[in-house]
Coordinates of C-alpha atoms in Angstrom, one line a residue:
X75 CA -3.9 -1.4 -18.7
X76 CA -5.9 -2.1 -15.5
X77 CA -6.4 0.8 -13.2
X78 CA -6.6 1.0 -9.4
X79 CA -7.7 3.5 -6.4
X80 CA -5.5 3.7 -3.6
X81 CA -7.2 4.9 -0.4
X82 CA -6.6 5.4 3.2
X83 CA -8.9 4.3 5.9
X84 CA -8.7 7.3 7.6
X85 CA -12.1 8.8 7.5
X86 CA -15.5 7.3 8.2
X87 CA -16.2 3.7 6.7
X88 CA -19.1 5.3 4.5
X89 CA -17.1 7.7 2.6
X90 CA -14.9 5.1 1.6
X91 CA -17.8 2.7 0.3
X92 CA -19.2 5.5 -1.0
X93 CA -15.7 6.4 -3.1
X94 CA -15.5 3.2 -4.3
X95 CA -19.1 2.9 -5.2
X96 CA -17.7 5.1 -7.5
X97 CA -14.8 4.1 -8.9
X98 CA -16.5 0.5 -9.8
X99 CA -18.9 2.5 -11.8
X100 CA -16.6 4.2 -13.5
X101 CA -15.0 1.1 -14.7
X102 CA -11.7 0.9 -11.9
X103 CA -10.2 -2.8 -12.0
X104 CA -8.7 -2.4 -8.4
X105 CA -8.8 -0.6 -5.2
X106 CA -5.8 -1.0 -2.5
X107 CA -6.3 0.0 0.9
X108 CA -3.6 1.2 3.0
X109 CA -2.6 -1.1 6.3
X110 CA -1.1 1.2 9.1
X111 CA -1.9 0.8 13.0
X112 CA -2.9 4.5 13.6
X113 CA -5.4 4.3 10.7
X114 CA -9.2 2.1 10.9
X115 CA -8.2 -1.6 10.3
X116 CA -7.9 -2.3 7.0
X117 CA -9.5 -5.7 6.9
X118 CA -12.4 -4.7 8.7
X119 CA -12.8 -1.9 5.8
X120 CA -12.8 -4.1 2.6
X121 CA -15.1 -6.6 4.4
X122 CA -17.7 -3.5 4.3
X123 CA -16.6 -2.8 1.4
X124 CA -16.7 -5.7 -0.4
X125 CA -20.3 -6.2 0.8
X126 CA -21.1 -3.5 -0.9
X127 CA -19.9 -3.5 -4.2
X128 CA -19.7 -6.3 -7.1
X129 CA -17.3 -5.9 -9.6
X130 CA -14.3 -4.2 -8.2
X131 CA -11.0 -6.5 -6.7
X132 CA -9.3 -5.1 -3.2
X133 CA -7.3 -5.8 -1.0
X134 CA -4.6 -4.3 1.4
X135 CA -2.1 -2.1 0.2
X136 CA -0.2 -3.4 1.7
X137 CA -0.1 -5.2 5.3
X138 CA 4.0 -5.7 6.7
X139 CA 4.6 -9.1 8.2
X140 CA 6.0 -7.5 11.1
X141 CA 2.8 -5.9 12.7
X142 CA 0.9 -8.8 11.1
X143 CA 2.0 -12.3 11.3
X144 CA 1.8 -13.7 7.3
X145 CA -0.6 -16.3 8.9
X146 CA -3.3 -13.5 9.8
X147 CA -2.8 -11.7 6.4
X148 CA -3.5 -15.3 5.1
X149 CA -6.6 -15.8 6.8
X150 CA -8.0 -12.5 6.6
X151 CA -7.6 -12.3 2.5
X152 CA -8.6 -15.6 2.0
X153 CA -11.7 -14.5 4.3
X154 CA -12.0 -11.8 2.0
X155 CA -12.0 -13.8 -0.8
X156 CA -15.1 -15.5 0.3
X157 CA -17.0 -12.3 1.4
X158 CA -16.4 -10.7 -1.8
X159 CA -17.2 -14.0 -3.7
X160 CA -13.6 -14.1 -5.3
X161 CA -12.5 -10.4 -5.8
X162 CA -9.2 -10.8 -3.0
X163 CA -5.9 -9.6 -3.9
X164 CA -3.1 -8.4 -1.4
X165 CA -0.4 -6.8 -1.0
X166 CA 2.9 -7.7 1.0
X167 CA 5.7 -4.9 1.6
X168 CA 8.5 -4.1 4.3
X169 CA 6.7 -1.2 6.2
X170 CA 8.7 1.6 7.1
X171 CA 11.8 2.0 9.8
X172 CA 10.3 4.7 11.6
X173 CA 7.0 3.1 12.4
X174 CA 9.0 -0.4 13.9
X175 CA 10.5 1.9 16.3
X176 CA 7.5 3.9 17.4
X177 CA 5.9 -0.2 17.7
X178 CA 9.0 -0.8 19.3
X179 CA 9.5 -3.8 16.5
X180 CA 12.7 -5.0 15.3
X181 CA 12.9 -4.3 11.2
X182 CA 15.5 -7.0 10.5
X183 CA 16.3 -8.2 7.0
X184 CA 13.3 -6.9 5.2
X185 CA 13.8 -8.4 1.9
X186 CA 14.3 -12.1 3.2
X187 CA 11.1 -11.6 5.7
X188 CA 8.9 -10.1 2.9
X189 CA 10.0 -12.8 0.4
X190 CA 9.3 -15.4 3.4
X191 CA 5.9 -13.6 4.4
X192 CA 4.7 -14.1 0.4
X193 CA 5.9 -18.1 1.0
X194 CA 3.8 -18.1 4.0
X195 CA 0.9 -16.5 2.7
X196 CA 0.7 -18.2 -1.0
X197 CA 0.6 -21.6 0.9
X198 CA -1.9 -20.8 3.0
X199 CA -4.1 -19.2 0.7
X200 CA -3.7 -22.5 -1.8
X201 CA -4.7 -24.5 0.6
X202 CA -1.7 -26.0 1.2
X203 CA 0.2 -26.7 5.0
X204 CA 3.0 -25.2 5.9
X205 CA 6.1 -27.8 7.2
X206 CA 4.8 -27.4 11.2
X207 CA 1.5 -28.4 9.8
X208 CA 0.0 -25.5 10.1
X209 CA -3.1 -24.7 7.4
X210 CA -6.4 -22.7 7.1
X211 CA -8.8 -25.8 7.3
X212 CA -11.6 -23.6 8.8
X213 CA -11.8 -21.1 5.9
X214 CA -13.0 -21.2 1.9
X215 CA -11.9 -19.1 -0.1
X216 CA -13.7 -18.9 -3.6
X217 CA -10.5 -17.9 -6.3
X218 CA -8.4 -20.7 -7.1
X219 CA -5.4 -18.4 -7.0
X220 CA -5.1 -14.8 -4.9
X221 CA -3.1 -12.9 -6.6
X222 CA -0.3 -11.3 -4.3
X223 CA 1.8 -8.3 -5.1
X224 CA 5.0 -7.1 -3.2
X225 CA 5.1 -3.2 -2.7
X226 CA 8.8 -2.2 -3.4
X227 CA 11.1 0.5 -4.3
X228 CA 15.1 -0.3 -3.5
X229 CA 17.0 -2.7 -6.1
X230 CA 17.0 -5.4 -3.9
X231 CA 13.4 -4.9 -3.3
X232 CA 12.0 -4.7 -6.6
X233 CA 14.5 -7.8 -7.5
X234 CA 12.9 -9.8 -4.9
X235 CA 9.2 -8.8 -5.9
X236 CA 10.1 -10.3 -9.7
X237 CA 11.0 -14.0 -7.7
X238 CA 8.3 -14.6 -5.2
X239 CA 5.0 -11.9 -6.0
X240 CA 2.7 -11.9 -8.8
X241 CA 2.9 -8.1 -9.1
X242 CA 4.9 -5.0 -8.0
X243 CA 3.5 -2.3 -6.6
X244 CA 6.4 0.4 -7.8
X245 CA 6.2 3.4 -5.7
X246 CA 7.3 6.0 -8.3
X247 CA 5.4 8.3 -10.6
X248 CA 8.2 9.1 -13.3
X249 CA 9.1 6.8 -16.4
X250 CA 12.6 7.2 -14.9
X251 CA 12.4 5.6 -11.7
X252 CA 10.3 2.6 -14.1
X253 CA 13.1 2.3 -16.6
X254 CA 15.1 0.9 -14.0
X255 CA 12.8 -0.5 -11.6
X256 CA 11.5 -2.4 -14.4
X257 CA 14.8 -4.6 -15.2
X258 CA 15.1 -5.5 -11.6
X259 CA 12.1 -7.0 -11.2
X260 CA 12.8 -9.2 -14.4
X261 CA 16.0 -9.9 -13.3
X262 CA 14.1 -11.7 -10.7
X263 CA 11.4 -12.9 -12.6
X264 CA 14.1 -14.9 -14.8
X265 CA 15.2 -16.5 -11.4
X266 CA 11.8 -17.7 -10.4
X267 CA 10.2 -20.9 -10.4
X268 CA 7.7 -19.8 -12.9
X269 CA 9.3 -17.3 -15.3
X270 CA 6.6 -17.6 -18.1
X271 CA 3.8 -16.0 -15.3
X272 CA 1.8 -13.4 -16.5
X273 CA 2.9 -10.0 -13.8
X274 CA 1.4 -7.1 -12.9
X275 CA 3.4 -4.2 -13.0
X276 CA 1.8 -1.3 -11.0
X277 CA 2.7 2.1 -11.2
X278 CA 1.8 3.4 -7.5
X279 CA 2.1 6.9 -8.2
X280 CA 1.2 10.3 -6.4
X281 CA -1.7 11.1 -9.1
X282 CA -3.5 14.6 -9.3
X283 CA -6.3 15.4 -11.7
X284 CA -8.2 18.1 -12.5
X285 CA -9.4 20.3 -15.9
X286 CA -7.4 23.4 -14.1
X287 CA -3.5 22.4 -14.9
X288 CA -2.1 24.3 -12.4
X289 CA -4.6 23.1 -10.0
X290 CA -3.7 19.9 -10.6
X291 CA 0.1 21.1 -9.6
X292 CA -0.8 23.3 -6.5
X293 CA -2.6 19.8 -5.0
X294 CA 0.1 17.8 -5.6
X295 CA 2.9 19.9 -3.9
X296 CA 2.5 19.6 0.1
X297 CA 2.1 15.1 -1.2
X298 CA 5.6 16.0 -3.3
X299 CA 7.2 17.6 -0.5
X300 CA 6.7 14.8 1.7
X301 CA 8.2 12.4 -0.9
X302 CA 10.9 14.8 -1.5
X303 CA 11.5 14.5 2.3
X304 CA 12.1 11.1 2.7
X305 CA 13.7 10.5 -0.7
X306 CA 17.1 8.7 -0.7
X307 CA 20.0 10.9 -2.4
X308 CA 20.3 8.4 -5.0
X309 CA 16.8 9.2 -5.7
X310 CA 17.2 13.4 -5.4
X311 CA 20.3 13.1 -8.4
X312 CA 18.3 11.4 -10.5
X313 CA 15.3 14.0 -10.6
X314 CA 18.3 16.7 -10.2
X315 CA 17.1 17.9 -7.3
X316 CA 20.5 19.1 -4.8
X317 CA 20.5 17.9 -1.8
X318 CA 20.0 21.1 -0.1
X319 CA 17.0 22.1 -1.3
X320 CA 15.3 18.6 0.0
X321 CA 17.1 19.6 3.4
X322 CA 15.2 23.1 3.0
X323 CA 11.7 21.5 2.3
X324 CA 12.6 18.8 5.0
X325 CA 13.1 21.7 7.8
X326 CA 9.9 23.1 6.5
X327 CA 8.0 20.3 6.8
X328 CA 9.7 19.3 10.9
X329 CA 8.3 23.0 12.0
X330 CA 5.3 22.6 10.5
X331 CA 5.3 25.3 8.3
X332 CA 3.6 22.9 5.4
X333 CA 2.9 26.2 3.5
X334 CA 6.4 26.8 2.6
X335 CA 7.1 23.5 2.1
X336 CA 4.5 23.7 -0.7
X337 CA 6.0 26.8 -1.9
X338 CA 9.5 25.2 -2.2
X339 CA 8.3 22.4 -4.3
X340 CA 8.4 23.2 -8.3
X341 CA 6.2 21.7 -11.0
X342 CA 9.6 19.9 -12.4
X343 CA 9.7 18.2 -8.8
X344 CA 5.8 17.9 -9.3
X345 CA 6.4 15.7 -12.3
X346 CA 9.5 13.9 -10.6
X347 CA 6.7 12.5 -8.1
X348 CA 3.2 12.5 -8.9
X349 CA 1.3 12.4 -12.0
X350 CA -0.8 15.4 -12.7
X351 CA -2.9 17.5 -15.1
X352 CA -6.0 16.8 -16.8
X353 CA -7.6 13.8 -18.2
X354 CA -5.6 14.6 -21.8
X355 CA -2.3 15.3 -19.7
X356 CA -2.7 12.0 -17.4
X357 CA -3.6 9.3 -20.5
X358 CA -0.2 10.9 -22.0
X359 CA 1.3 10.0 -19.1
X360 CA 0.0 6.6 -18.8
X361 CA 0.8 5.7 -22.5
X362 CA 4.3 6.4 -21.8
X363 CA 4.5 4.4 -18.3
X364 CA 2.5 1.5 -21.0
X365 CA 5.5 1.5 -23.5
X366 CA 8.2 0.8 -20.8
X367 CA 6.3 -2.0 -19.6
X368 CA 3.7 -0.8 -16.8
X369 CA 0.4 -2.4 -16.9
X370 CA -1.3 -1.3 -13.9
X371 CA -1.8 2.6 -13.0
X372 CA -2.6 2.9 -9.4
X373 CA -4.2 6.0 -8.3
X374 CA -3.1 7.9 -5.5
X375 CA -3.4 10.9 -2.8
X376 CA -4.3 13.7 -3.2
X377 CA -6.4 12.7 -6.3
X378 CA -8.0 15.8 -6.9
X379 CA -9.4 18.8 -4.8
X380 CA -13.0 17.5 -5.3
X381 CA -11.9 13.7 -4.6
X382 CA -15.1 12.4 -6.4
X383 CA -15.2 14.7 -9.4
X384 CA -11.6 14.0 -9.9
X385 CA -12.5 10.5 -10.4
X386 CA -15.2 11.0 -12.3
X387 CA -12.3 13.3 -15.0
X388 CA -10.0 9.8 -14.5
X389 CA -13.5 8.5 -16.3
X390 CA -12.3 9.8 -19.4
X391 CA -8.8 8.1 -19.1
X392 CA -10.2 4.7 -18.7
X393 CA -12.8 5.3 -21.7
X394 CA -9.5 5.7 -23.4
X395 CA -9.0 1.9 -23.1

């Protein structure tokens, strides 16, 4: 099981070195940095971070080929890749609708431009020229293969992610939502060009650790309402949550009352969509995400109370392995 930090550049650039200062110590394979316009830039971010650390492999998680062109997500990994001295990964997903239309973007046909996007970037990043002779002859990158992962979550998605990525990043936190998302993606896997590749299949859950269990709960809740929010019906019925009461938690969150919002969301919902509890609770959890077939557990907001001593609990988790 490799395991990965999920952060989001939106504080100063030296709490986030500092953070994953931390998480390399404490043994974390990965770190994934999230790409969104109204945040710091994330490339920017892991070049300081990746002059600062050793061990640990980032990248963006994940950049959309619509606000980036694949060709600039090329070149800044494979940068990457030479600043960290070979630690670059990336990952490639669809965005969201909402922010094309606040960028005034047009989101057409996600899955084909995503699974075009990964084209785009793997043959850049191999060196290779695309057919109008395009190519990255001014960069050198030091891996002789970037692994990139596609960040999905709808059938056709996580189908497409199988044929074309070297990874999914899963965004679900329950062994439900893997039991089927893991099927799809090996559905696509069968169809690809190489279907004997070794894949990454990474839980990107909503993760919330602390000794306190109900702690633990209470952090997660105002994360789990959002999700809740924006979760599909399809989604809702298979958690059994009605309808309704994501409409309730959904009007909470629009007025801003983020406290009831909070208040509406149960520990069953809780467990639906993040992971949380203590180290012994969270190692369960992962062993059970391990024997459906997920090999990467990617650690998520809120993370703990204390962000740092929550990690430092997750400490226990990897000693595990």
């Amino acid at each position: 099981m490799k395991f990965s930090l999920e952060l989001l550049p939106n504080e100063p650039v030296r709490n986030i070195v500092d953070v994953i200062k931390l998480a390399e110590d404490i043994g974390f394979d990965n770190v994934w940095i999230t790409d969104h316009y109204n945040n710091r830039d994330v490339f920017e971010v892991l070049a300081i971070v990746a002059s600062n650390t050793s061990t640990i492999k980032m990248g963006s998680g994940v950049s959309n080929p619509y606000v980036r062109n694949p060709v600039t997500i090329a070149a800044a990994t494979a940068t990457l890749d030479e600043i960290s001295d070979g630690r670059a990964i990336v990952g490639v997903g669809p965005g969201d609708k909402a922010t094309m239309e606040t960028l005034n973007l047009t989101w057409n046909k996600p899955v084909a431009t995503v699974k075009e996007a990964i084209h785009t970037i793997r043959t850049l990043v191999d060196g290779n020229v695309l057919g109008d002779n395009a190519s990255l002859n001014g960069i050198s990158r030091i891996q002789d293969y970037i692994p990139i992962y596609m960040a999905a979550q709808g059938p056709r998605m996580l189908e497409a992610s199988g044929e074309v990525a070297d990874g999914t990043l899963i965004n679900a936190s329950n062994e439900k939502d893997f039991e089927i998302a893991i099927p799809l993606i090996n559905k696509g896997i069968e169809k690809s060009a190489k279907p004997d590749r070794n894949f990454n299949y990474a839980a990107y859950t909503a993760c919330s650790i602390e000794s306190d269990l109900n702690r633990a709960y209470d952090n997660a809740r105002i994360v789990v309402s959002f999700i809740i929010a924006g979760a599909p019906p399809v989604v809702l019925k298979r958690h059994n949550i009605p309808v309704t009461v994501a409409a309730e938690i959904n009007n909470a969150l629009m007025n801003h009352d983020f406290k009831k919002a909070a208040t509406l969301v149960t520990d069953d919902m809780c467990n639906s969509f993040a992971v949380c509890g203590n180290p012994e609770n969270i190692l369960d959890k992962i062993h059970k995400f391990e024997e459906i077939g997920i090999n990467e557990f990617v650690v998520g907001s809120p993370i703990g109370r204390n962000r740092e001593e929550s990690l430092k609990l997750l400490g226990d988790v990897l000693n595990s392995y």
